[in-house]
Short mmCIF file of C-alpha atoms in Angstrom, two decimals:
data_model
loop_
_atom_site.label_atom_id
_atom_site.label_comp_id
_atom_site.label_asym_id
_atom_site.label_seq_id
_atom_site.Cartn_x
_atom_site.Cartn_y
_atom_site.Cartn_z
CA UNK A 1 112.95 185.83 134.36
CA UNK A 2 109.43 184.53 134.91
CA UNK A 3 109.00 183.96 131.16
CA UNK A 4 112.31 182.09 130.92
CA UNK A 5 111.28 179.92 133.91
CA UNK A 6 107.95 179.09 132.24
CA UNK A 7 109.74 178.29 128.96
CA UNK A 8 112.11 175.89 130.76
CA UNK A 9 109.16 174.19 132.50
CA UNK A 10 107.33 173.71 129.16
CA UNK A 11 110.48 172.18 127.63
CA UNK A 12 110.83 169.81 130.59
CA UNK A 13 107.17 168.77 130.31
CA UNK A 14 107.59 167.97 126.60
CA UNK A 15 110.67 165.87 127.32
CA UNK A 16 108.81 163.99 130.07
CA UNK A 17 105.86 163.34 127.75
CA UNK A 18 108.20 161.93 125.08
CA UNK A 19 109.89 159.68 127.64
CA UNK A 20 106.54 158.40 128.94
CA UNK A 21 105.32 157.83 125.38
CA UNK A 22 108.43 155.86 124.51
CA UNK A 23 108.03 153.75 127.66
CA UNK A 24 104.39 153.04 126.82
CA UNK A 25 105.32 152.06 123.25
CA UNK A 26 108.12 149.78 124.39
CA UNK A 27 105.90 148.19 127.03
CA UNK A 28 103.12 147.65 124.47
CA UNK A 29 105.59 146.20 121.96
CA UNK A 30 107.04 143.91 124.63
CA UNK A 31 103.53 142.81 125.62
CA UNK A 32 102.75 142.18 121.95
CA UNK A 33 105.90 140.10 121.59
CA UNK A 34 104.95 138.16 124.75
CA UNK A 35 101.49 137.51 123.30
CA UNK A 36 103.08 136.36 120.05
CA UNK A 37 105.34 133.99 121.95
CA UNK A 38 102.39 132.61 123.91
CA UNK A 39 100.34 132.10 120.76
CA UNK A 40 103.33 130.45 119.07
CA UNK A 41 103.80 128.13 122.04
CA UNK A 42 100.11 127.24 121.91
CA UNK A 43 100.40 126.46 118.23
CA UNK A 44 103.35 124.16 118.85
CA UNK A 45 101.37 122.25 121.47
CA UNK A 46 98.74 121.08 118.97
CA UNK A 47 98.33 117.32 119.18
CA UNK A 48 99.36 115.34 116.14
CA UNK A 49 98.66 111.66 115.61
CA UNK A 50 101.51 109.33 116.69
CA UNK A 51 103.49 112.35 117.97
CA UNK A 52 104.15 113.59 114.46
CA UNK A 53 106.13 116.86 114.34
CA UNK A 54 106.70 117.13 110.57
CA UNK A 55 104.25 117.52 107.69
CA UNK A 56 102.89 114.29 106.28
CA UNK A 57 104.80 114.80 103.04
CA UNK A 58 108.11 114.76 104.94
CA UNK A 59 107.03 111.73 106.99
CA UNK A 60 106.82 109.78 103.71
CA UNK A 61 110.37 110.87 102.87
CA UNK A 62 109.49 113.73 100.55
CA UNK A 63 110.25 113.69 96.85
CA UNK A 64 108.52 111.55 94.24
CA UNK A 65 107.46 108.63 96.51
CA UNK A 66 105.60 111.02 98.83
CA UNK A 67 104.05 112.76 95.80
CA UNK A 68 102.75 109.40 94.57
CA UNK A 69 101.29 108.29 97.92
CA UNK A 70 99.67 111.68 98.58
CA UNK A 71 98.34 112.02 95.02
CA UNK A 72 100.34 115.15 94.16
CA UNK A 73 100.72 113.63 90.69
CA UNK A 74 97.29 112.12 90.07
CA UNK A 75 98.23 110.42 86.79
CA UNK A 76 101.18 108.52 88.29
CA UNK A 77 99.29 107.66 91.50
CA UNK A 78 96.27 106.45 89.55
CA UNK A 79 98.52 104.46 87.22
CA UNK A 80 100.30 102.68 90.08
CA UNK A 81 97.04 101.89 91.90
CA UNK A 82 95.44 100.77 88.64
CA UNK A 83 98.39 98.49 87.85
CA UNK A 84 98.17 96.96 91.33
CA UNK A 85 94.43 96.40 90.87
CA UNK A 86 94.89 94.77 87.45
CA UNK A 87 97.65 92.53 88.83
CA UNK A 88 95.47 91.45 91.74
CA UNK A 89 92.55 90.65 89.39
CA UNK A 90 94.80 88.64 87.06
CA UNK A 91 96.60 86.63 89.72
CA UNK A 92 93.86 86.30 92.36
CA UNK A 93 90.49 86.35 90.63
CA UNK A 94 91.48 84.91 87.25
CA UNK A 95 94.19 82.72 88.85
CA UNK A 96 96.74 83.66 86.19
CA UNK A 97 100.26 82.39 86.82
CA UNK A 98 103.05 84.96 87.08
CA UNK A 99 105.50 83.04 84.90
CA UNK A 100 102.80 82.39 82.30
CA UNK A 101 101.86 86.06 82.18
CA UNK A 102 105.50 87.13 81.92
CA UNK A 103 106.10 84.64 79.11
CA UNK A 104 103.04 85.70 77.11
CA UNK A 105 103.80 89.41 77.43
CA UNK A 106 107.46 88.84 76.46
CA UNK A 107 106.47 86.75 73.42
CA UNK A 108 103.99 89.38 72.24
CA UNK A 109 106.39 92.30 72.74
CA UNK A 110 109.33 90.58 71.05
CA UNK A 111 107.18 89.41 68.12
CA UNK A 112 105.78 92.90 67.51
CA UNK A 113 109.21 94.56 67.68
CA UNK A 114 110.81 91.91 65.49
CA UNK A 115 108.13 92.15 62.79
CA UNK A 116 108.17 95.95 62.94
CA UNK A 117 111.96 96.11 62.63
CA UNK A 118 111.90 93.61 59.71
CA UNK A 119 109.08 95.42 57.90
CA UNK A 120 110.93 98.75 57.94
CA UNK A 121 113.49 97.38 55.47
CA UNK A 122 110.73 96.75 52.90
CA UNK A 123 108.71 99.94 53.39
CA UNK A 124 111.86 102.11 53.64
CA UNK A 125 111.10 103.62 57.05
CA UNK A 126 113.23 104.09 60.11
CA UNK A 127 113.23 101.14 62.54
CA UNK A 128 111.61 101.57 65.96
CA UNK A 129 113.71 103.14 68.66
CA UNK A 130 114.27 100.55 71.41
CA UNK A 131 115.64 102.26 74.52
CA UNK A 132 118.45 100.79 76.57
CA UNK A 133 117.17 99.71 79.97
CA UNK A 134 119.52 99.31 82.92
CA UNK A 135 119.16 99.45 86.69
CA UNK A 136 121.30 102.20 88.30
CA UNK A 137 123.75 100.91 90.87
CA UNK A 138 123.16 103.83 93.24
CA UNK A 139 119.42 103.13 93.51
CA UNK A 140 120.03 99.45 94.30
CA UNK A 141 122.63 100.31 96.95
CA UNK A 142 120.33 102.87 98.60
CA UNK A 143 117.45 100.39 98.63
CA UNK A 144 119.63 97.63 100.07
CA UNK A 145 121.07 99.99 102.70
CA UNK A 146 117.64 101.21 103.78
CA UNK A 147 116.31 97.65 103.91
CA UNK A 148 119.30 96.53 105.99
CA UNK A 149 118.76 99.37 108.50
CA UNK A 150 115.07 98.54 108.91
CA UNK A 151 115.76 94.80 109.33
CA UNK A 152 118.44 95.49 111.97
CA UNK A 153 116.06 97.83 113.76
CA UNK A 154 113.41 95.11 113.79
CA UNK A 155 115.90 92.60 115.18
CA UNK A 156 116.83 95.07 117.93
CA UNK A 157 113.18 95.57 118.90
CA UNK A 158 112.57 91.80 118.96
CA UNK A 159 115.66 91.31 121.14
CA UNK A 160 114.46 93.93 123.64
CA UNK A 161 111.02 92.32 123.76
CA UNK A 162 112.44 88.80 124.22
CA UNK A 163 114.67 90.00 127.07
CA UNK A 164 111.58 90.85 129.14
CA UNK A 165 112.38 94.53 129.66
CA UNK A 166 109.15 96.05 128.36
CA UNK A 167 105.88 94.25 129.11
CA UNK A 168 103.76 96.86 127.32
CA UNK A 169 105.69 96.51 124.07
CA UNK A 170 105.58 92.72 124.41
CA UNK A 171 101.78 92.73 124.67
CA UNK A 172 101.44 95.10 121.71
CA UNK A 173 103.65 92.93 119.50
CA UNK A 174 101.79 89.77 120.53
CA UNK A 175 98.46 91.42 119.72
CA UNK A 176 99.77 92.62 116.34
CA UNK A 177 101.10 89.18 115.42
CA UNK A 178 97.80 87.61 116.45
CA UNK A 179 95.86 90.00 114.20
CA UNK A 180 98.30 89.29 111.37
CA UNK A 181 97.84 85.53 111.79
CA UNK A 182 94.06 85.94 111.66
CA UNK A 183 94.34 87.98 108.47
CA UNK A 184 96.69 85.38 106.97
CA UNK A 185 94.23 82.60 107.67
CA UNK A 186 91.38 84.47 105.97
CA UNK A 187 93.23 85.63 102.83
CA UNK A 188 96.49 84.85 101.03
CA UNK A 189 99.69 86.87 100.85
CA UNK A 190 98.88 88.55 97.52
CA UNK A 191 95.56 89.83 98.82
CA UNK A 192 97.28 91.21 101.93
CA UNK A 193 99.79 93.05 99.75
CA UNK A 194 96.99 94.49 97.64
CA UNK A 195 95.00 95.58 100.72
CA UNK A 196 98.11 97.25 102.14
CA UNK A 197 98.67 99.02 98.80
CA UNK A 198 95.08 100.30 98.71
CA UNK A 199 95.38 101.54 102.30
CA UNK A 200 98.69 103.23 101.48
CA UNK A 201 97.11 105.11 98.58
CA UNK A 202 93.88 106.10 100.36
CA UNK A 203 94.36 106.56 104.11
CA UNK A 204 97.28 109.08 104.00
CA UNK A 205 95.58 111.37 101.47
CA UNK A 206 92.29 111.24 103.41
CA UNK A 207 94.17 111.95 106.65
CA UNK A 208 95.91 114.92 105.06
CA UNK A 209 92.55 116.28 103.91
CA UNK A 210 90.82 115.92 107.31
CA UNK A 211 93.95 116.27 109.44
CA UNK A 212 92.57 118.53 112.18
CA UNK A 213 89.43 116.45 112.76
CA UNK A 214 91.36 113.18 112.84
CA UNK A 215 93.99 114.59 115.23
CA UNK A 216 91.28 115.89 117.56
CA UNK A 217 89.58 112.49 117.60
CA UNK A 218 92.94 110.77 118.03
CA UNK A 219 93.79 112.93 121.04
CA UNK A 220 90.54 111.97 122.76
CA UNK A 221 91.05 108.31 121.88
CA UNK A 222 94.64 108.31 123.23
CA UNK A 223 93.47 109.85 126.50
CA UNK A 224 90.88 107.10 126.90
CA UNK A 225 93.40 104.39 125.97
CA UNK A 226 95.93 105.71 128.50
CA UNK A 227 93.22 105.83 131.13
CA UNK A 228 92.19 102.24 130.45
CA UNK A 229 95.84 101.13 130.38
CA UNK A 230 96.49 102.69 133.79
CA UNK A 231 93.51 100.80 135.21
CA UNK A 232 94.70 97.57 133.54
CA UNK A 233 98.22 98.14 134.87
CA UNK A 234 96.99 98.62 138.43
CA UNK A 235 94.49 95.76 138.43
CA UNK A 236 96.35 93.13 136.35
CA UNK A 237 99.93 93.88 135.29
CA UNK A 238 101.19 95.05 138.67
CA UNK A 239 99.80 91.91 140.33
CA UNK A 240 101.34 89.66 137.67
CA UNK A 241 104.74 91.37 137.88
CA UNK A 242 104.70 91.18 141.69
CA UNK A 243 104.31 87.38 141.52
CA UNK A 244 107.28 86.93 139.17
CA UNK A 245 110.44 86.14 141.19
CA UNK A 246 113.10 88.64 140.20
CA UNK A 247 115.90 87.46 142.53
CA UNK A 248 116.61 84.34 140.49
CA UNK A 249 116.93 86.38 137.32
CA UNK A 250 119.44 88.76 138.84
CA UNK A 251 121.49 85.87 140.25
CA UNK A 252 121.71 84.27 136.82
CA UNK A 253 122.68 87.61 135.35
CA UNK A 254 125.49 88.04 137.89
#
């Protein structure tokens, strides 16, 4: 009887050890999962410039346009930037006229193709293959639709600013328009387009390369800007807004 009692006790101890081991494993796995969740939440809280939540490639719409701007296809990106540079040199530095350039290029191309096609009948060779060029209707409709949406969005923003609902946005737009007017007085429209093109082909790819450093600097800069804006709001904007009579506006509205 004593041996049977000892055997039962040993069995019970083994069962208890297994239960405790399972509890420890489950608790450790749950703690690991909690740590993973905490680390994942910390990763999601990383500051990105302008509140960006998607990769830069998706911000540019993805596909071929994003590949060109971010230099995924270096030949195409270099070709587009090179063509923009050549156009700017021709029209701005050499003061070449657009219609004159188009006419000269068309004359040269048509003359070469005409002479080549005529010469093939004498030398008994196949004429040059001239591809059929046409603009797809779908591309034009998509471009027009996207342009219409952006223009309507701009009109909506201007209407909100003109209605006096957001003083901060009003000041930002006024400052942006003032900077744009200063740039327009110092250089012409073609130079502005070329500068914007160069920025579009250089700044995004450099930002993507040094993304973490730029985001860290941007976070510090935004904190300082918000701090200065709070001080400006307390010292200036609040006093200005307090002096504006609001009762007359609400009476007109009613």
